[in-house]
Coordinates of C-alpha atoms and ligand atoms in Angstrom, one line a residue:
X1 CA 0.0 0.0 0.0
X2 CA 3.0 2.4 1.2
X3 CA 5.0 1.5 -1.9
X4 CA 2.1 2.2 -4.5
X5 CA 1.7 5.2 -2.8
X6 CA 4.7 6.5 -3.1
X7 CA 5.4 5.2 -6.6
X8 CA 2.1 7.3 -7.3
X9 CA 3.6 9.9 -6.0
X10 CA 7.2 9.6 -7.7
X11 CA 5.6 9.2 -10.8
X12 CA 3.4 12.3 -10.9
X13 CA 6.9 14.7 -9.9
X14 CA 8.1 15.1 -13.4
X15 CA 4.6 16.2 -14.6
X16 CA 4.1 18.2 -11.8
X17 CA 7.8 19.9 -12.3
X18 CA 6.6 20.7 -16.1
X19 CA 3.7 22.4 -14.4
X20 CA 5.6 25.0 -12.4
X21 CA 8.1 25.8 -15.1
X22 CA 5.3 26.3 -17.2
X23 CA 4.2 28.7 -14.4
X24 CA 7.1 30.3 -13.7
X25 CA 8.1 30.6 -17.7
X26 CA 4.7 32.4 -17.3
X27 CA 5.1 34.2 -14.4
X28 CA 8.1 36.1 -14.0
X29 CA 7.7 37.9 -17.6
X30 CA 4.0 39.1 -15.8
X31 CA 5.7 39.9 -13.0
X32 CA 8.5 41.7 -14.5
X33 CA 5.7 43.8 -16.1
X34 CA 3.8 44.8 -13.4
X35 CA 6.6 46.2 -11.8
X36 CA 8.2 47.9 -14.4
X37 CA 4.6 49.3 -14.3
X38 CA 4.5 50.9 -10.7
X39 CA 8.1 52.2 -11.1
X40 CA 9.0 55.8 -11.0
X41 CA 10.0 57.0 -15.1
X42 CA 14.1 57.1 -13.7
X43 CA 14.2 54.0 -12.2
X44 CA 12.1 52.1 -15.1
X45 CA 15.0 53.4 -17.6
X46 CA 18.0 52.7 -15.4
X47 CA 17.5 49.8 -13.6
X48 CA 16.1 46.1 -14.2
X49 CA 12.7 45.6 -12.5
X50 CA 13.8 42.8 -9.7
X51 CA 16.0 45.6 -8.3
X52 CA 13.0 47.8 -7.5
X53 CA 13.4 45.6 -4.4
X54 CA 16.9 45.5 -3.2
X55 CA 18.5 48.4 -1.6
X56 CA 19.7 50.9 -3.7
X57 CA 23.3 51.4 -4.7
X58 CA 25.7 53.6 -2.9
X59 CA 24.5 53.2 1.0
X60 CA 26.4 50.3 1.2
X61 CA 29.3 52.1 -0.1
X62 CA 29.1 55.0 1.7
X63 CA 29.3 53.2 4.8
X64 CA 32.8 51.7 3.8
X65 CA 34.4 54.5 2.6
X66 CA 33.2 57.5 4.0
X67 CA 30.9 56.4 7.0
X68 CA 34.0 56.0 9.8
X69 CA 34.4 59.6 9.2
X70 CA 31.4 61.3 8.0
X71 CA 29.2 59.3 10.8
X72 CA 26.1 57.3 9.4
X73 CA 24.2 60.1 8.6
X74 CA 26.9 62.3 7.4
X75 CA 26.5 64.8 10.1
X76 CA 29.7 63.8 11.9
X77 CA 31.9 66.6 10.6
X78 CA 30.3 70.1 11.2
X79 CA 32.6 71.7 8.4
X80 CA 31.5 69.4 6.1
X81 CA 28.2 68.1 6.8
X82 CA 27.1 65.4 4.4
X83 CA 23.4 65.4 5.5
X84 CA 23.0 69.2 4.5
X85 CA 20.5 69.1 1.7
X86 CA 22.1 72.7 1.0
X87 CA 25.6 71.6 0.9
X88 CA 24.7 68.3 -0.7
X89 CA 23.2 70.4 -3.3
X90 CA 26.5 72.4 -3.9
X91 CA 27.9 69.1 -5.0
X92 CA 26.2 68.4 -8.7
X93 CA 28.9 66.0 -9.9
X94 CA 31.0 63.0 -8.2
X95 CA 34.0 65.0 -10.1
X96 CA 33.5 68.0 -7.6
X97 CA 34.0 65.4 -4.7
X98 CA 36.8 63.2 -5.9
X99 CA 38.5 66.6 -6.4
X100 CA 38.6 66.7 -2.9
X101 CA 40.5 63.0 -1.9
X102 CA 44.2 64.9 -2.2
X103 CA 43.2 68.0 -0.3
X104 CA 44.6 67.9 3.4
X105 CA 42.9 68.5 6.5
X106 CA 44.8 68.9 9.6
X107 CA 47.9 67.5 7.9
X108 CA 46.0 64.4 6.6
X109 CA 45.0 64.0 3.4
X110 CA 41.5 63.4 2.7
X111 CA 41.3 60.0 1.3
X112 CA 44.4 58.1 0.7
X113 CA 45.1 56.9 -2.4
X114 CA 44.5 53.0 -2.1
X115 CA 41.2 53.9 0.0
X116 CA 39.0 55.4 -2.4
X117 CA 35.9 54.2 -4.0
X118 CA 36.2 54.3 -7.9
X119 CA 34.1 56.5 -10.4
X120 CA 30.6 54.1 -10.8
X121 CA 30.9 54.1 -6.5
X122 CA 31.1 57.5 -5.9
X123 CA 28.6 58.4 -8.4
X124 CA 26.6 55.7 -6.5
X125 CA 27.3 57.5 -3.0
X126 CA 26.5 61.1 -4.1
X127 CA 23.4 59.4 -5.3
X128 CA 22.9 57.8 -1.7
X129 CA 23.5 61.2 -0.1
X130 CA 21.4 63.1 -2.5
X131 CA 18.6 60.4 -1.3
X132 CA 19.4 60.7 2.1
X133 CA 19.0 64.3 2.4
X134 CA 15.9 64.5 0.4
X135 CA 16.6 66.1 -2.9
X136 CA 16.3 63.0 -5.1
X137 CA 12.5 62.3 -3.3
X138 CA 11.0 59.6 -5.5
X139 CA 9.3 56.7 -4.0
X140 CA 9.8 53.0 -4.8
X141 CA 6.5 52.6 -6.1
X142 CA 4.1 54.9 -7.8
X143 CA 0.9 55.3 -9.8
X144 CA 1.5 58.3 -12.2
X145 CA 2.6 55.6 -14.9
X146 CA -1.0 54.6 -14.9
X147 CA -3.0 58.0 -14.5
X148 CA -0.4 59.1 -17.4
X149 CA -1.4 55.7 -19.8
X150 CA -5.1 56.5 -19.1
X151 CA -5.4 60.3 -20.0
X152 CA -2.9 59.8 -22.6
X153 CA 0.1 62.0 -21.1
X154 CA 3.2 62.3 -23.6
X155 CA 5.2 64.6 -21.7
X156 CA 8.4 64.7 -20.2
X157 CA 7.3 64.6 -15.9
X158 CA 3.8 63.0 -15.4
X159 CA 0.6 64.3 -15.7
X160 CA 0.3 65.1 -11.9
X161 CA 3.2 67.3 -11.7
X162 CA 2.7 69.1 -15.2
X163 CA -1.3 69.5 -13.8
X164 CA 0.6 71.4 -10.9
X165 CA 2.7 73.5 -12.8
X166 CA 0.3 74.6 -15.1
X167 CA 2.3 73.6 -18.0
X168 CA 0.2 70.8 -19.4
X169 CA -0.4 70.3 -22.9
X170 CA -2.9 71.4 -25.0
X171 CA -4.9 68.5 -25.3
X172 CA -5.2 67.8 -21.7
X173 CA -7.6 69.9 -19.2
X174 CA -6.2 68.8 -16.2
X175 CA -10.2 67.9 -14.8
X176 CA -9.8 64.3 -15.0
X177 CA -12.8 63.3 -15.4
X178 CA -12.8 65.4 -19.2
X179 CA -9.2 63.8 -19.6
X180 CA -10.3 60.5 -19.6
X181 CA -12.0 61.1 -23.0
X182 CA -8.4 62.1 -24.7
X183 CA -8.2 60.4 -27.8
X184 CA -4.2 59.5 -26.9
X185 CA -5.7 58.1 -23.5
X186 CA -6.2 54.3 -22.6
X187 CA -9.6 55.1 -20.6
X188 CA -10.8 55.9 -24.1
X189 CA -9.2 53.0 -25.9
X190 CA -10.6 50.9 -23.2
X191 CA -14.3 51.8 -24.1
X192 CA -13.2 51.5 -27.7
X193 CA -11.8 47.5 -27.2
X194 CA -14.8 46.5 -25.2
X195 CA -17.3 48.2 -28.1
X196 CA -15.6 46.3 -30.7
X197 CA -15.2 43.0 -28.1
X198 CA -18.3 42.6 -27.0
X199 CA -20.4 42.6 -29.9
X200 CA -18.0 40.8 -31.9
X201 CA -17.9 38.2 -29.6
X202 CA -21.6 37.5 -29.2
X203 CA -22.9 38.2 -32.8
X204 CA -20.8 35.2 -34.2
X205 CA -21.6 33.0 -31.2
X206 CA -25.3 33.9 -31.6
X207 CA -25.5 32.6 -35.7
X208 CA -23.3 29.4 -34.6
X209 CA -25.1 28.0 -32.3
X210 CA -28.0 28.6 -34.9
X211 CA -25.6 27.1 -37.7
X212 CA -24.5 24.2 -35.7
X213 CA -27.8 23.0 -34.8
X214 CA -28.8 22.9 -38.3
X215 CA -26.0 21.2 -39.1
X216 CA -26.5 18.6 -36.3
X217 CA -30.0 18.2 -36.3
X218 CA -31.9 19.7 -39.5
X219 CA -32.3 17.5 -42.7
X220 CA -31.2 20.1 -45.9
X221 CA -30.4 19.3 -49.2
X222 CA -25.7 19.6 -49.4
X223 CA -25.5 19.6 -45.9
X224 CA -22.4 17.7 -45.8
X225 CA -21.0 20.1 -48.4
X226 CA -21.9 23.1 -46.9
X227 CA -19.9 21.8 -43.6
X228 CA -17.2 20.6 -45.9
X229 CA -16.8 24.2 -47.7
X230 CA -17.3 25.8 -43.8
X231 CA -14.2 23.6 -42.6
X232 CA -12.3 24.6 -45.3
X233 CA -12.9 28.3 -45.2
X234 CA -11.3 27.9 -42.2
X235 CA -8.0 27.5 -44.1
X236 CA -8.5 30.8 -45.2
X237 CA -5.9 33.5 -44.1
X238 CA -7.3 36.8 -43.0
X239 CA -4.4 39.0 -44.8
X240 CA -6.2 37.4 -48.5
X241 CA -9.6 39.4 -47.7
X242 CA -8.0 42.7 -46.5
X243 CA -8.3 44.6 -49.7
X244 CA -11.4 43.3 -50.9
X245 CA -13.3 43.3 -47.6
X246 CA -12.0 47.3 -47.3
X247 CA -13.3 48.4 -51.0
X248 CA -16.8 46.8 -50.1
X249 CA -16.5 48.3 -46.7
X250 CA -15.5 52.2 -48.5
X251 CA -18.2 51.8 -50.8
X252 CA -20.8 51.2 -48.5
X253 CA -19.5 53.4 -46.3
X254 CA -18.7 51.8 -43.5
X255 CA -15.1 52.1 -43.3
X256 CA -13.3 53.3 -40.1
X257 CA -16.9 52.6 -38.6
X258 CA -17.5 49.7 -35.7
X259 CA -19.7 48.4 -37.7
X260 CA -17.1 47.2 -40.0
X261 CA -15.3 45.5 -37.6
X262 CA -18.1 43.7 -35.9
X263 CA -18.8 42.4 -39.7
X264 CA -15.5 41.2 -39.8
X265 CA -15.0 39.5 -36.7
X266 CA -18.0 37.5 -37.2
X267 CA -16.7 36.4 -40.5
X268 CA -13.3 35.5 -39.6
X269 CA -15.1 33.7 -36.3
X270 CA -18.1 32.0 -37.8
X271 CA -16.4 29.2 -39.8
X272 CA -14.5 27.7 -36.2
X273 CA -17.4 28.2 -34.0
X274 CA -19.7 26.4 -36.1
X275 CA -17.4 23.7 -36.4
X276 CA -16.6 23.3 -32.6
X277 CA -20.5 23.9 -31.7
X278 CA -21.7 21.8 -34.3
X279 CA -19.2 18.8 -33.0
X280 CA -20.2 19.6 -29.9
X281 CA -24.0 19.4 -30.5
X282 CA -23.8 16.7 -32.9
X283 CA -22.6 14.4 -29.9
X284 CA -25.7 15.0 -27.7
X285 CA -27.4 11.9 -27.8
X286 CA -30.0 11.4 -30.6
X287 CA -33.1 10.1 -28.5
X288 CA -33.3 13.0 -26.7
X289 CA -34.2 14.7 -29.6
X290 CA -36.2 12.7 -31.4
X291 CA -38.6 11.9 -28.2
X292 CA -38.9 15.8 -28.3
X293 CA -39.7 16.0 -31.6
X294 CA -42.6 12.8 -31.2
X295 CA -43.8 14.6 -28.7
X296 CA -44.2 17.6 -31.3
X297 CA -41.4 19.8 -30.4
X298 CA -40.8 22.2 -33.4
X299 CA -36.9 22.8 -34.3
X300 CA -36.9 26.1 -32.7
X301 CA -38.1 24.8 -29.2
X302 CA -35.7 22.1 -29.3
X303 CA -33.4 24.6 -30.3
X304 CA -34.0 26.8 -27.2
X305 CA -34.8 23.7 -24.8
X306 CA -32.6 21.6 -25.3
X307 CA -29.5 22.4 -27.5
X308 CA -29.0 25.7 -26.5
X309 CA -28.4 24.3 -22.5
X310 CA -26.8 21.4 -23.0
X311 CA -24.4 23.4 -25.7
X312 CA -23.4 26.0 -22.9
X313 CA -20.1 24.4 -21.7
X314 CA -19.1 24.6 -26.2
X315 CA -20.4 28.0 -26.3
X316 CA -18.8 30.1 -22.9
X317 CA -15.6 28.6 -24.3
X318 CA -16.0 29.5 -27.3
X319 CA -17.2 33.5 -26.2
X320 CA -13.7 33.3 -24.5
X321 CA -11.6 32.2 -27.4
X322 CA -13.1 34.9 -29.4
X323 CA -13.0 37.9 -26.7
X324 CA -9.8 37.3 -26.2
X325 CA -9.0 36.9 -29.8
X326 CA -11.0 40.3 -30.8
X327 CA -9.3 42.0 -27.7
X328 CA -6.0 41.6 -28.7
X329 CA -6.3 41.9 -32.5
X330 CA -4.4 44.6 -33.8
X331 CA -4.4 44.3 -37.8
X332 CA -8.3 44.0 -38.2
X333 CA -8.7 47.4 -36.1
X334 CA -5.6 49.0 -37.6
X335 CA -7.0 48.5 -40.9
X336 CA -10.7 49.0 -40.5
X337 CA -10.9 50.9 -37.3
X338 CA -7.7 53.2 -37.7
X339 CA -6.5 56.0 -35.4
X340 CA -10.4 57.3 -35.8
X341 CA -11.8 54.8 -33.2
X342 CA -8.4 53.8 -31.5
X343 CA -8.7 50.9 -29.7
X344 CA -5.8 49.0 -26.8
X345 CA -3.2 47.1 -29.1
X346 CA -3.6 50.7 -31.7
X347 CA -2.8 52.8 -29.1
X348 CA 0.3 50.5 -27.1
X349 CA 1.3 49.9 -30.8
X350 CA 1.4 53.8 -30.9
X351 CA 3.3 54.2 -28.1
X352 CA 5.8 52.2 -28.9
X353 CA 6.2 54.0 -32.3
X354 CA 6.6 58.1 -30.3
X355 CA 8.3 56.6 -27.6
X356 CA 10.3 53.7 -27.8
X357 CA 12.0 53.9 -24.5
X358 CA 9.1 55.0 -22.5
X359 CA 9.0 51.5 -20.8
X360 CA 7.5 53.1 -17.7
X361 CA 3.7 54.3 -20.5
X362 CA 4.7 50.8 -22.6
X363 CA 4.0 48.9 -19.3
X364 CA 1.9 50.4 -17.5
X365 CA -0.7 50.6 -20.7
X366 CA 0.3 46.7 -21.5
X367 CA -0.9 45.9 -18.2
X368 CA -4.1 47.9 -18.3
X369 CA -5.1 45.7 -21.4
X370 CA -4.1 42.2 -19.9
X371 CA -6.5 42.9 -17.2
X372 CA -9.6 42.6 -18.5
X373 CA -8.2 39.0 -20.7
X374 CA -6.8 38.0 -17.1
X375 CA -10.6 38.4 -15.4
X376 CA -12.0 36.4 -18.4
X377 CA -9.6 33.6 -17.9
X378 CA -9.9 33.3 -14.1
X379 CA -13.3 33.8 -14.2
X380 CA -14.6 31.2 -16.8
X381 CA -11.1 28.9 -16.1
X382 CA -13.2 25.9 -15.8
X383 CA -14.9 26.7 -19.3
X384 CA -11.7 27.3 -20.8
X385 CA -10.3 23.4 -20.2
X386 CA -13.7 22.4 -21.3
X387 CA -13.9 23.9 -24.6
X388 CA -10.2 22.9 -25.0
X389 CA -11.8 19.6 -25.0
X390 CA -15.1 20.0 -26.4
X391 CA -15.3 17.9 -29.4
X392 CA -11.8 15.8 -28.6
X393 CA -13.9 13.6 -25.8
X394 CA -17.4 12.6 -26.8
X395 CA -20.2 12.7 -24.3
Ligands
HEC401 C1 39.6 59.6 7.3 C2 38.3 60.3 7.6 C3 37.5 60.7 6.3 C4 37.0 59.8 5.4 C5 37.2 58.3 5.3 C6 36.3 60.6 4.5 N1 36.3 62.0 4.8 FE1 35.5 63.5 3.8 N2 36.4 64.8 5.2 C7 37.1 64.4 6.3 C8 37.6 65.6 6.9 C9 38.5 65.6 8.2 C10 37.2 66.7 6.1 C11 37.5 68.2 6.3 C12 36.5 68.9 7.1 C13 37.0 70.4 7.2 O1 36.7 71.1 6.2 O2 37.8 70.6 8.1 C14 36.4 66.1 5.0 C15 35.7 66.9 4.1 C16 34.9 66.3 3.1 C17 34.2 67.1 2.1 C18 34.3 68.6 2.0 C19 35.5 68.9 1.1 C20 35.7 70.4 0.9 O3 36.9 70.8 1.2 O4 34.9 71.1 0.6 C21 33.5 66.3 1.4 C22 32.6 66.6 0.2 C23 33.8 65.0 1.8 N3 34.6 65.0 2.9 C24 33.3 63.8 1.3 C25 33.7 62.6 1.6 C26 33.2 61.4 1.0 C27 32.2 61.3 -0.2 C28 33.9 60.3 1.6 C29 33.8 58.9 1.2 C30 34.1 58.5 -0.2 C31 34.7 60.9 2.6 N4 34.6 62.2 2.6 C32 35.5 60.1 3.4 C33 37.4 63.1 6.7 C34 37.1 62.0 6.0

């Protein structure tokens, strides 16, 4: 018994040790994002995100070369008293105080020669001291990455301390509420993704489950080729339809609309869910069907009755698979969207374009548009595994 147990158990540790590097493979690139996110612009560009948490350089430094002297707080020496925001202030380069080492005091020189820290250390100890005495102020952690995604802030500070100053830009008010609707904002792209999303997500789901249960259960003249010719549209890559689907769309108008994009989406969508729905309604069993049609059920009650319920595990995984898919399409809403109606992936694809090192916007707007794909999948996990078998494992 103990031995089959514990075979049980030795057996399962290599699947379980795929499991957490699949995790962790996961994890850490999240993780390395959301911190990058909450990190103040200076930090974001000069350091890597896993030091947000260490201590920063130069106090361990200053202790060992300067500390026995200057005290801990650098307030040992009145003359020169290193916690002076003033006199720190007088100091703007590590030059200015390694110009200092070969002065004498009393007879002694300053620093001998073999005692002092090198270039990258003292520029790391003047940072320390600039810290300490409060003239570098800037927390570990802050939100102004996020307030600047959402209004759409392209300046050089952040939104709050331009708002302050008075020297915003012109497209920004500074009332936040009015900001929100900035057409360079995320709030505003946000609305934009879940207009396009939502609808584009339930119109195709609606006309496949209405598809699928003719396929499964309605006699029709070239049913089999219709499905044939539906699996094979699959096959079909989306690039092939750009141009003609946009001179249709320009002629009647509907070009740069939402409208347009709904349309498209439920093309590019219908062929797969009808396929997945369809196998998935097509394995209900038959006699529970046909007694409901003895009984005198017409199609469209057994429709709503019966394969519409029983289909729901097919079609919330499905409604995932297609948000998510919708949400984080950029070439369908960069082509018949464009900057009119900008949506998430336009505007962090924009972003990337004006600012390409502005990791601290890049992140913090990334993470705003994982979030709502993140609620889906947590929410609906157990859907998800279903529909990633629906159709694999009859019954
Ligand atoms: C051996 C003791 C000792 C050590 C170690 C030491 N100092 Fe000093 N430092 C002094 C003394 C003494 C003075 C002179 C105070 C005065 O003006 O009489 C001084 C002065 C200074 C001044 C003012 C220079 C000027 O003339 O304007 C600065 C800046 C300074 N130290 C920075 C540092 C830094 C940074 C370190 C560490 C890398 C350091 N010191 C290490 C003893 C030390």
């Amino acid at each position: 018994m103990n031995t089959e147990k514990l075979r049980n158990f030795l057996g399962s540790v290599p699947l379980h040790i795929v499991i957490i590097g699949f995790c962790v493979i996961w994890l850490i690139p999240a993780l390395g994002l959301m911190v990058t996110s909450f990190r103040p612009v200076q930090d974001a560009n000069e350091t890597g995100w896993w030091t947000a948490f260490s201590e920063k350089p130069g106090a361990a430094e200053y202790t060992q070369y300067c500390g026995k002297c200057h005290g801990e707080d650098g307030s040992e020496i009145a003359e020169a008293d290193l916690g002076d925001t003033e006199y720190i202030e007088s100091f703007r380069r590590s030059l200015q105080i390694a110009a200092t080492f070969n002065r004498e005091y009393n007879g002694e020189i300053h620093l001998a020669e073999d005692d002092r820290p090198d270039d990258q250390q003292l520029a790391d100890i003047l940072a320390h001291l600039r810290r300490q005495t409060g003239l570098d102020e800037r927390p570990q952690f802050t939100i102004t990455n996020y307030e600047d995604a959402i209004v759409g802030y392209r300046g050089t500070t952040n939104y709050e301390a331009d708002c302050e100053a008075g020297t915003q830009s012109v497209d920004l008010t500074c009332d936040f509420a009015q900001d929100l609707t900035n057409p360079r904002g995320m709030a505003l792209a946000f609305r934009n993704s879940l207009f396009v999303a939502i609808p584009a997500t339930i119109l195709p789901l609606i006309l496949a489950a209405f598809a699928a249960y003719a396929f499964s259960w309605m006699d029709f003249k070239g049913r089999i080729w219709f499905f044939a010719i539906l699996v094979g549209l699959q096959v079909v890559p989306l690039q092939m339809t750009l141009v003609p689907i946009s001179r249709i769309y320009f002629q009647l108008g509907i070009g740069g609309t939402f409208l347009g994009v709904w349309l498209f989406h439920t093309g590019f969508g219908l062929p797969y869910a009808i396929y997945l729905i369809r196998n998935f309604m097509g394995s209900l069993p038959r006699e529970l069907f046909e007694s409901a049609y003895l009984d005198g059920a017409s199609h469209w009650t057994a429709f709503l009755r019966l394969a519409l319920p029983l289909s729901m595990p097919a079609l919330a995984s499905l409604a995932i698979f297609q948000f998510l898919w919708v949400w984080n399409d950029l070439l369908v809403a960069l082509i018949f969207l464009t900057g009119r109606n900008p949506v998430m992936t336009y505007q962090i694809n924009n972003l990337v374009q004006s600012l390409g090192g502005g990791w601290h916007l890049l992140t913090a707007s990334a993470f705003l548009s994982m979030l709502l794909p993140l609620i889906v999948f947590f929410a609906f996990q157990r859907y998800f595994v279903r529909g990633l078998l629906a159709g694999s494992v009859k019954g």
